């Protein structure tokens, strides 16, 4: 299992440059010469630019590794807006089965997908105008929508029959993975059936870790609250979550 930390990896590689900048600052304080001031600022500019470039390169490399593993039908783990996700290709029946096995999840309990935008959602469900308005009114990333399915050719029929659960995340790492792979991803919370979801990478159970090919660790933007699940075929709340029932009912009332 490979573990990646998109930010802390860079800190180590740039530590030497940081020390040089700090040393220049000390020289300025003690000697207060124009030359040292120029050197210090030049080094800080170089450090800042190099940091941003290194972050982009390392993050891109990390995303590429995750996407390559997804394409090989491996199980991966990464942070989302809500909790950490256990994920796999939406096209691989074997990989989806493995996730059910890892979580000890009942086979009759549906599993949802992450999609990058409304355009992609429309490829798998014909969005009626009122449903589109509801989706647009609710906070992105915080709600899973159950919608009627219309594209049965792409998704395994054994898992997706009449409806699909879809969430459009806002977490930058999750979105980068989705944009890079270009297809929906199966995603479910990192836990076994009945256990609490994981909002910190350090809390991922060992029993699950051993079945994951790669873990992306970054707790920064993980809220720790699961998404609210609403059924847009019956307009009912199936699971309470980060968005309140009252907010959803208010939107239903204004749109329907």
Coordinates of C-alpha atoms in Angstrom, one line a residue:
X1 CA 0.0 0.0 0.0
X2 CA 1.3 3.4 -1.0
X3 CA 0.6 6.5 1.2
X4 CA 0.8 10.0 -0.2
X5 CA 0.7 13.4 1.5
X6 CA 0.2 16.1 -1.1
X7 CA 1.5 18.9 1.1
X8 CA 4.0 17.6 3.6
X9 CA 6.1 15.9 0.8
X10 CA 7.0 19.3 -0.4
X11 CA 8.1 20.7 2.9
X12 CA 11.0 18.3 3.2
X13 CA 12.2 18.8 -0.3
X14 CA 12.3 22.6 0.1
X15 CA 13.6 22.7 3.6
X16 CA 17.1 23.6 2.5
X17 CA 15.9 26.7 0.6
X18 CA 13.9 27.7 3.6
X19 CA 17.0 27.6 5.8
X20 CA 18.9 29.8 3.3
X21 CA 16.0 32.4 3.3
X22 CA 16.0 32.4 7.1
X23 CA 19.8 32.8 7.2
X24 CA 19.5 35.8 4.9
X25 CA 16.9 37.3 7.2
X26 CA 19.2 36.9 10.1
X27 CA 22.0 38.6 8.2
X28 CA 19.7 41.5 7.4
X29 CA 18.7 41.9 11.0
X30 CA 22.3 42.0 12.3
X31 CA 24.0 43.8 9.4
X32 CA 21.1 45.6 7.8
X33 CA 22.8 46.1 4.5
X34 CA 21.1 46.7 1.2
X35 CA 22.8 43.8 -0.4
X36 CA 21.6 41.3 2.2
X37 CA 18.1 42.8 1.9
X38 CA 18.1 42.2 -1.8
X39 CA 19.5 38.7 -1.4
X40 CA 16.9 37.8 1.2
X41 CA 13.9 39.0 -0.9
X42 CA 15.3 37.3 -4.1
X43 CA 15.6 34.0 -2.3
X44 CA 12.1 34.3 -0.8
X45 CA 10.7 35.0 -4.3
X46 CA 12.6 32.0 -5.7
X47 CA 11.3 29.9 -2.7
X48 CA 7.7 30.9 -3.3
X49 CA 7.7 30.3 -7.0
X50 CA 9.5 27.0 -6.7
X51 CA 7.2 25.9 -3.9
X52 CA 4.1 26.5 -6.1
X53 CA 5.7 24.7 -9.0
X54 CA 6.7 21.8 -6.9
X55 CA 3.3 21.6 -5.3
X56 CA 1.7 21.4 -8.7
X57 CA 4.1 18.8 -10.0
X58 CA 3.8 16.6 -6.9
X59 CA 0.0 16.9 -6.8
X60 CA -0.2 16.1 -10.5
X61 CA 2.0 13.1 -10.0
X62 CA -0.1 11.9 -7.0
X63 CA -3.4 12.3 -9.0
X64 CA -1.8 10.3 -11.9
X65 CA -0.9 7.5 -9.6
X66 CA -4.4 7.3 -8.2
X67 CA -6.0 7.4 -11.6
X68 CA -3.7 4.7 -13.0
X69 CA -4.7 2.4 -10.1
X70 CA -8.4 3.1 -10.6
X71 CA -8.0 2.2 -14.3
X72 CA -6.4 -1.1 -13.2
X73 CA -9.5 -1.8 -11.0
X74 CA -7.6 -1.3 -7.8
X75 CA -9.1 0.1 -4.6
X76 CA -8.0 3.6 -3.5
X77 CA -8.7 6.0 -0.7
X78 CA -8.7 9.8 -0.7
X79 CA -10.3 12.7 1.1
X80 CA -13.6 14.3 0.1
X81 CA -15.6 17.2 1.4
X82 CA -17.4 14.9 3.8
X83 CA -15.3 11.9 4.9
X84 CA -12.6 9.8 3.5
X85 CA -13.7 7.7 0.5
X86 CA -13.1 4.1 -0.4
X87 CA -13.2 4.2 -4.2
X88 CA -12.9 2.2 -7.4
X89 CA -13.8 2.3 -11.1
X90 CA -17.5 2.4 -11.7
X91 CA -17.0 0.1 -14.6
X92 CA -15.4 -2.8 -12.7
X93 CA -17.9 -5.3 -11.2
X94 CA -15.0 -7.1 -9.6
X95 CA -13.7 -3.9 -7.9
X96 CA -17.1 -3.0 -6.7
X97 CA -17.6 -6.5 -5.2
X98 CA -14.3 -6.1 -3.4
X99 CA -15.5 -2.9 -1.8
X100 CA -18.6 -4.6 -0.6
X101 CA -16.4 -7.4 0.8
X102 CA -14.0 -5.0 2.5
X103 CA -16.8 -3.1 4.2
X104 CA -18.9 -6.2 4.9
X105 CA -21.7 -4.3 3.3
X106 CA -25.0 -6.1 2.5
X107 CA -25.3 -6.7 -1.2
X108 CA -28.8 -5.2 -1.3
X109 CA -27.5 -1.8 0.1
X110 CA -26.8 0.5 -2.9
X111 CA -23.5 2.3 -3.4
X112 CA -23.1 5.8 -4.8
X113 CA -20.9 7.5 -7.4
X114 CA -18.9 10.6 -7.6
X115 CA -19.3 12.7 -10.7
X116 CA -17.4 15.8 -11.7
X117 CA -20.3 18.1 -12.9
X118 CA -23.9 18.3 -14.0
X119 CA -22.9 17.5 -17.6
X120 CA -21.6 14.2 -16.5
X121 CA -24.7 13.5 -14.4
X122 CA -26.8 14.1 -17.5
X123 CA -25.0 11.2 -19.2
X124 CA -26.4 8.8 -16.6
X125 CA -29.7 10.3 -15.6
X126 CA -32.1 12.5 -17.5
X127 CA -32.4 15.5 -15.2
X128 CA -35.9 17.0 -15.2
X129 CA -35.9 20.8 -14.8
X130 CA -37.2 20.7 -11.2
X131 CA -34.5 18.2 -10.2
X132 CA -31.8 20.3 -11.8
X133 CA -33.1 23.3 -9.8
X134 CA -33.0 21.4 -6.6
X135 CA -29.4 20.3 -7.2
X136 CA -28.4 23.8 -8.1
X137 CA -30.0 25.2 -4.9
X138 CA -28.3 22.8 -2.5
X139 CA -24.6 23.2 -1.4
X140 CA -22.3 21.3 -3.7
X141 CA -20.5 18.4 -2.3
X142 CA -22.7 17.9 0.7
X143 CA -25.7 16.1 -0.8
X144 CA -26.0 12.7 -2.5
X145 CA -28.9 12.7 -5.0
X146 CA -30.8 9.5 -5.9
X147 CA -31.9 9.8 -9.5
X148 CA -33.4 7.5 -12.2
X149 CA -30.8 5.8 -14.3
X150 CA -31.0 5.9 -18.1
X151 CA -27.5 4.7 -19.2
X152 CA -27.3 1.0 -18.4
X153 CA -24.5 0.3 -20.8
X154 CA -21.7 1.8 -18.8
X155 CA -22.5 0.7 -15.2
X156 CA -22.7 -3.0 -14.0
X157 CA -26.4 -3.9 -14.0
X158 CA -25.9 -6.1 -10.9
X159 CA -25.3 -3.0 -8.8
X160 CA -27.3 -0.3 -10.8
X161 CA -30.8 -1.2 -11.9
X162 CA -33.4 1.6 -11.7
X163 CA -31.7 4.4 -9.7
X164 CA -28.2 5.7 -8.9
X165 CA -26.9 7.8 -6.1
X166 CA -24.7 10.7 -7.3
X167 CA -22.6 13.3 -5.5
X168 CA -20.7 16.1 -7.1
X169 CA -17.8 16.9 -4.8
X170 CA -16.0 20.2 -4.3
X171 CA -12.8 18.9 -2.6
X172 CA -9.9 19.8 -4.9
X173 CA -8.2 16.4 -4.7
X174 CA -11.4 14.5 -5.4
X175 CA -12.2 16.8 -8.3
X176 CA -8.7 16.5 -9.7
X177 CA -9.1 12.7 -9.8
X178 CA -12.5 12.9 -11.4
X179 CA -11.3 15.4 -14.1
X180 CA -8.2 13.3 -14.8
X181 CA -10.0 10.0 -15.1
X182 CA -13.0 11.5 -17.0
X183 CA -15.5 8.9 -15.7
X184 CA -17.6 8.4 -12.6
X185 CA -16.0 6.7 -9.6
X186 CA -17.7 4.4 -7.1
X187 CA -17.2 6.0 -3.6
X188 CA -18.3 5.0 -0.2
X189 CA -17.2 5.9 3.3
X190 CA -14.1 4.2 4.8
X191 CA -15.7 2.0 7.4
X192 CA -17.1 -1.5 7.9
X193 CA -20.9 -1.9 8.1
X194 CA -22.3 -0.2 11.2
X195 CA -19.0 1.6 12.2
X196 CA -18.3 5.3 12.1
X197 CA -17.0 7.0 9.0
X198 CA -13.4 8.2 8.9
X199 CA -12.5 11.9 8.8
X200 CA -8.8 11.5 9.6
X201 CA -6.4 9.3 7.6
X202 CA -4.8 8.1 10.9
X203 CA -8.1 6.5 11.9
X204 CA -8.4 4.3 8.8
X205 CA -8.8 0.7 10.3
X206 CA -5.9 -1.7 9.6
X207 CA -8.4 -4.2 8.3
X208 CA -9.3 -1.8 5.5
X209 CA -5.8 -0.4 4.9
X210 CA -4.5 -3.8 3.9
X211 CA -7.0 -3.9 1.0
X212 CA -6.2 -0.5 -0.3
X213 CA -3.5 0.1 -3.0
X214 CA -3.0 3.8 -2.2
X215 CA -4.1 6.3 0.4
X216 CA -4.0 10.0 -0.2
X217 CA -3.7 11.7 3.2
X218 CA -4.9 15.3 3.7
X219 CA -7.4 15.9 6.5
X220 CA -7.5 19.7 5.9
X221 CA -10.9 20.0 4.1
X222 CA -12.6 16.9 5.4
X223 CA -15.7 18.0 7.3
X224 CA -16.3 14.7 9.1
X225 CA -20.0 14.9 8.4
X226 CA -21.6 12.5 5.9
X227 CA -23.6 13.8 3.0
X228 CA -27.3 14.1 3.2
X229 CA -29.0 11.6 0.9
X230 CA -32.2 12.7 -0.9
X231 CA -34.3 10.7 -3.3
X232 CA -35.3 12.9 -6.3
X233 CA -37.7 10.2 -7.5
X234 CA -39.9 10.4 -4.4
X235 CA -38.6 13.7 -2.9
X236 CA -37.8 12.1 0.5
X237 CA -34.7 12.4 2.7
X238 CA -33.1 8.9 2.9
X239 CA -30.3 9.8 5.3
X240 CA -29.7 12.8 7.5
X241 CA -26.4 14.5 7.0
X242 CA -24.5 17.7 6.7
X243 CA -27.4 19.6 5.2
X244 CA -30.4 20.0 7.5
X245 CA -33.8 18.5 6.7
X246 CA -35.4 22.0 7.0
X247 CA -33.1 23.5 4.4
X248 CA -34.0 20.7 2.0
X249 CA -37.8 20.9 2.7
X250 CA -37.6 24.6 2.1
X251 CA -36.0 24.0 -1.3
X252 CA -38.6 21.3 -2.2
X253 CA -41.4 23.8 -1.3
X254 CA -39.9 26.5 -3.5
X255 CA -39.2 24.3 -6.5
X256 CA -41.9 21.7 -6.6

